[in-house]
């Protein structure tokens, strides 16, 4: 189950869980955790037991988070994000979370955050961010 609301849950790896609400936690790999709540100072891990050291993981204007070597990510207007070496993705004007939005998460992966959207988080992974 992949949801973006309170008490929602989503898996991005072995035994990982993810919530997009107050006091939520998220795993993007083995042992990784991440907070997507209204509170600031949340930590995020995208890999085996990894955490964004020195970086901030926020989903709003001016937020920053590291998703790989030297990657930076913001979830607001004009935001930019990297999911790996040299990868870039915008979560605002560039790449949106609505109808027709597109984003890559890995080799040849494509993702939409709207009605009937699908997303790949690795080999053969699929996830929809719209209709449940």
mmCIF file of C-alpha atoms in Angstrom:
data_model
loop_
_atom_site.group_PDB
_atom_site.id
_atom_site.type_symbol
_atom_site.label_atom_id
_atom_site.label_comp_id
_atom_site.label_asym_id
_atom_site.label_seq_id
_atom_site.Cartn_x
_atom_site.Cartn_y
_atom_site.Cartn_z
ATOM 1 C CA UNK A 1 0.000 0.000 0.000
ATOM 2 C CA UNK A 2 1.356 3.368 -0.923
ATOM 3 C CA UNK A 3 -0.399 6.391 0.543
ATOM 4 C CA UNK A 4 0.343 10.048 1.132
ATOM 5 C CA UNK A 5 -1.838 10.811 4.152
ATOM 6 C CA UNK A 6 -1.959 10.214 7.873
ATOM 7 C CA UNK A 7 -1.310 6.634 8.975
ATOM 8 C CA UNK A 8 -0.367 5.896 5.366
ATOM 9 C CA UNK A 9 2.245 3.250 4.645
ATOM 10 C CA UNK A 10 4.618 2.545 1.802
ATOM 11 C CA UNK A 11 7.598 0.234 1.299
ATOM 12 C CA UNK A 12 10.786 1.221 -0.491
ATOM 13 C CA UNK A 13 12.908 -1.786 0.294
ATOM 14 C CA UNK A 14 13.062 -4.696 2.667
ATOM 15 C CA UNK A 15 10.790 -4.068 5.644
ATOM 16 C CA UNK A 16 10.679 -0.332 4.938
ATOM 17 C CA UNK A 17 7.617 1.738 5.750
ATOM 18 C CA UNK A 18 6.656 5.249 4.815
ATOM 19 C CA UNK A 19 4.074 7.792 5.884
ATOM 20 C CA UNK A 20 3.352 11.216 4.431
ATOM 21 C CA UNK A 21 1.746 12.920 7.411
ATOM 22 C CA UNK A 22 2.371 14.100 10.932
ATOM 23 C CA UNK A 23 4.892 11.960 12.768
ATOM 24 C CA UNK A 24 5.394 9.821 9.701
ATOM 25 C CA UNK A 25 8.501 7.758 8.994
ATOM 26 C CA UNK A 26 9.836 6.363 5.791
ATOM 27 C CA UNK A 27 12.394 3.763 4.705
ATOM 28 C CA UNK A 28 14.165 3.931 1.372
ATOM 29 C CA UNK A 29 16.303 0.860 1.801
ATOM 30 C CA UNK A 30 17.424 -1.405 4.580
ATOM 31 C CA UNK A 31 17.227 0.331 7.943
ATOM 32 C CA UNK A 32 16.735 3.806 6.456
ATOM 33 C CA UNK A 33 14.173 6.179 7.906
ATOM 34 C CA UNK A 34 12.735 9.512 6.880
ATOM 35 C CA UNK A 35 10.212 12.008 8.176
ATOM 36 C CA UNK A 36 7.663 13.715 5.972
ATOM 37 C CA UNK A 37 5.744 15.674 8.561
ATOM 38 C CA UNK A 38 5.042 19.289 9.349
ATOM 39 C CA UNK A 39 7.905 19.351 11.825
ATOM 40 C CA UNK A 40 11.365 20.458 10.760
ATOM 41 C CA UNK A 41 14.666 18.693 11.339
ATOM 42 C CA UNK A 42 13.447 15.385 10.025
ATOM 43 C CA UNK A 43 16.096 12.925 8.844
ATOM 44 C CA UNK A 44 16.045 10.813 5.753
ATOM 45 C CA UNK A 45 17.907 7.737 4.545
ATOM 46 C CA UNK A 46 18.088 6.583 0.937
ATOM 47 C CA UNK A 47 20.131 3.408 1.168
ATOM 48 C CA UNK A 48 21.295 0.788 3.607
ATOM 49 C CA UNK A 49 21.166 2.446 7.022
ATOM 50 C CA UNK A 50 21.959 5.806 5.441
ATOM 51 C CA UNK A 51 20.923 9.247 6.676
ATOM 52 C CA UNK A 52 21.204 12.705 5.146
ATOM 53 C CA UNK A 53 24.117 13.871 7.257
ATOM 54 C CA UNK A 54 24.387 17.644 7.280
ATOM 55 C CA UNK A 55 21.407 17.942 4.963
ATOM 56 C CA UNK A 56 17.774 18.702 5.698
ATOM 57 C CA UNK A 57 14.934 16.613 4.397
ATOM 58 C CA UNK A 58 11.861 18.785 3.885
ATOM 59 C CA UNK A 59 8.931 18.903 1.504
ATOM 60 C CA UNK A 60 8.301 22.612 1.086
ATOM 61 C CA UNK A 61 9.794 25.816 -0.183
ATOM 62 C CA UNK A 62 13.532 26.055 0.336
ATOM 63 C CA UNK A 63 13.827 22.516 1.647
ATOM 64 C CA UNK A 64 16.969 20.520 0.910
ATOM 65 C CA UNK A 65 17.878 16.838 0.992
ATOM 66 C CA UNK A 66 20.686 14.638 -0.311
ATOM 67 C CA UNK A 67 19.845 11.605 -2.470
ATOM 68 C CA UNK A 68 23.267 10.359 -3.433
ATOM 69 C CA UNK A 69 26.668 11.928 -3.942
ATOM 70 C CA UNK A 70 26.351 15.701 -3.710
ATOM 71 C CA UNK A 71 22.689 15.582 -4.687
ATOM 72 C CA UNK A 72 20.269 18.244 -3.520
ATOM 73 C CA UNK A 73 16.526 18.141 -3.411
ATOM 74 C CA UNK A 74 13.660 20.528 -2.752
ATOM 75 C CA UNK A 75 9.928 19.921 -2.746
ATOM 76 C CA UNK A 76 8.626 23.347 -3.711
ATOM 77 C CA UNK A 77 8.640 25.897 -6.475
ATOM 78 C CA UNK A 78 11.731 25.710 -8.677
ATOM 79 C CA UNK A 79 13.121 22.880 -6.579
ATOM 80 C CA UNK A 80 15.733 20.484 -7.924
ATOM 81 C CA UNK A 81 16.655 16.998 -6.804
ATOM 82 C CA UNK A 82 19.220 14.306 -7.600
ATOM 83 C CA UNK A 83 18.565 10.581 -7.200
ATOM 84 C CA UNK A 84 22.045 9.228 -7.698
ATOM 85 C CA UNK A 85 25.238 10.430 -9.340
ATOM 86 C CA UNK A 86 24.507 13.414 -11.566
ATOM 87 C CA UNK A 87 20.776 12.782 -11.518
ATOM 88 C CA UNK A 88 18.443 15.773 -11.494
ATOM 89 C CA UNK A 89 14.734 16.148 -10.943
ATOM 90 C CA UNK A 90 12.420 19.041 -10.130
ATOM 91 C CA UNK A 91 9.531 18.802 -7.701
ATOM 92 C CA UNK A 92 7.773 22.029 -8.581
ATOM 93 C CA UNK A 93 7.742 23.885 -11.839
ATOM 94 C CA UNK A 94 10.036 21.358 -13.498
ATOM 95 C CA UNK A 95 8.641 18.038 -12.356
ATOM 96 C CA UNK A 96 5.223 18.189 -10.719
ATOM 97 C CA UNK A 97 3.058 15.887 -8.652
ATOM 98 C CA UNK A 98 -0.045 16.171 -10.796
ATOM 99 C CA UNK A 99 -1.521 15.112 -14.088
ATOM 100 C CA UNK A 100 1.084 14.448 -16.762
ATOM 101 C CA UNK A 101 4.076 14.806 -14.423
ATOM 102 C CA UNK A 102 7.104 12.647 -15.148
ATOM 103 C CA UNK A 103 10.217 11.684 -13.219
ATOM 104 C CA UNK A 104 12.894 8.970 -13.314
ATOM 105 C CA UNK A 105 13.882 6.816 -10.327
ATOM 106 C CA UNK A 106 16.574 4.524 -11.602
ATOM 107 C CA UNK A 107 17.427 2.967 -14.922
ATOM 108 C CA UNK A 108 14.690 3.875 -17.408
ATOM 109 C CA UNK A 109 12.192 4.399 -14.618
ATOM 110 C CA UNK A 110 9.257 6.749 -15.116
ATOM 111 C CA UNK A 111 6.865 8.151 -12.590
ATOM 112 C CA UNK A 112 3.668 10.194 -12.510
ATOM 113 C CA UNK A 113 2.055 11.765 -9.463
ATOM 114 C CA UNK A 114 -1.564 12.108 -10.504
ATOM 115 C CA UNK A 115 -4.546 10.194 -11.743
ATOM 116 C CA UNK A 116 -3.564 6.774 -13.078
ATOM 117 C CA UNK A 117 0.112 7.516 -12.408
ATOM 118 C CA UNK A 118 2.718 4.799 -12.078
ATOM 119 C CA UNK A 119 6.251 4.866 -10.768
ATOM 120 C CA UNK A 120 9.359 2.683 -10.759
ATOM 121 C CA UNK A 121 11.623 2.647 -7.695
ATOM 122 C CA UNK A 122 14.161 0.150 -8.928
ATOM 123 C CA UNK A 123 14.010 -2.903 -11.102
ATOM 124 C CA UNK A 124 10.424 -3.939 -11.772
ATOM 125 C CA UNK A 125 8.995 -1.814 -8.967
ATOM 126 C CA UNK A 126 5.687 -0.055 -9.544
ATOM 127 C CA UNK A 127 3.738 2.461 -7.508
ATOM 128 C CA UNK A 128 0.814 4.822 -8.111
ATOM 129 C CA UNK A 129 0.418 8.256 -6.550
ATOM 130 C CA UNK A 130 -3.152 9.220 -7.325
ATOM 131 C CA UNK A 131 -6.111 6.940 -7.478
ATOM 132 C CA UNK A 132 -5.938 4.368 -4.688
#
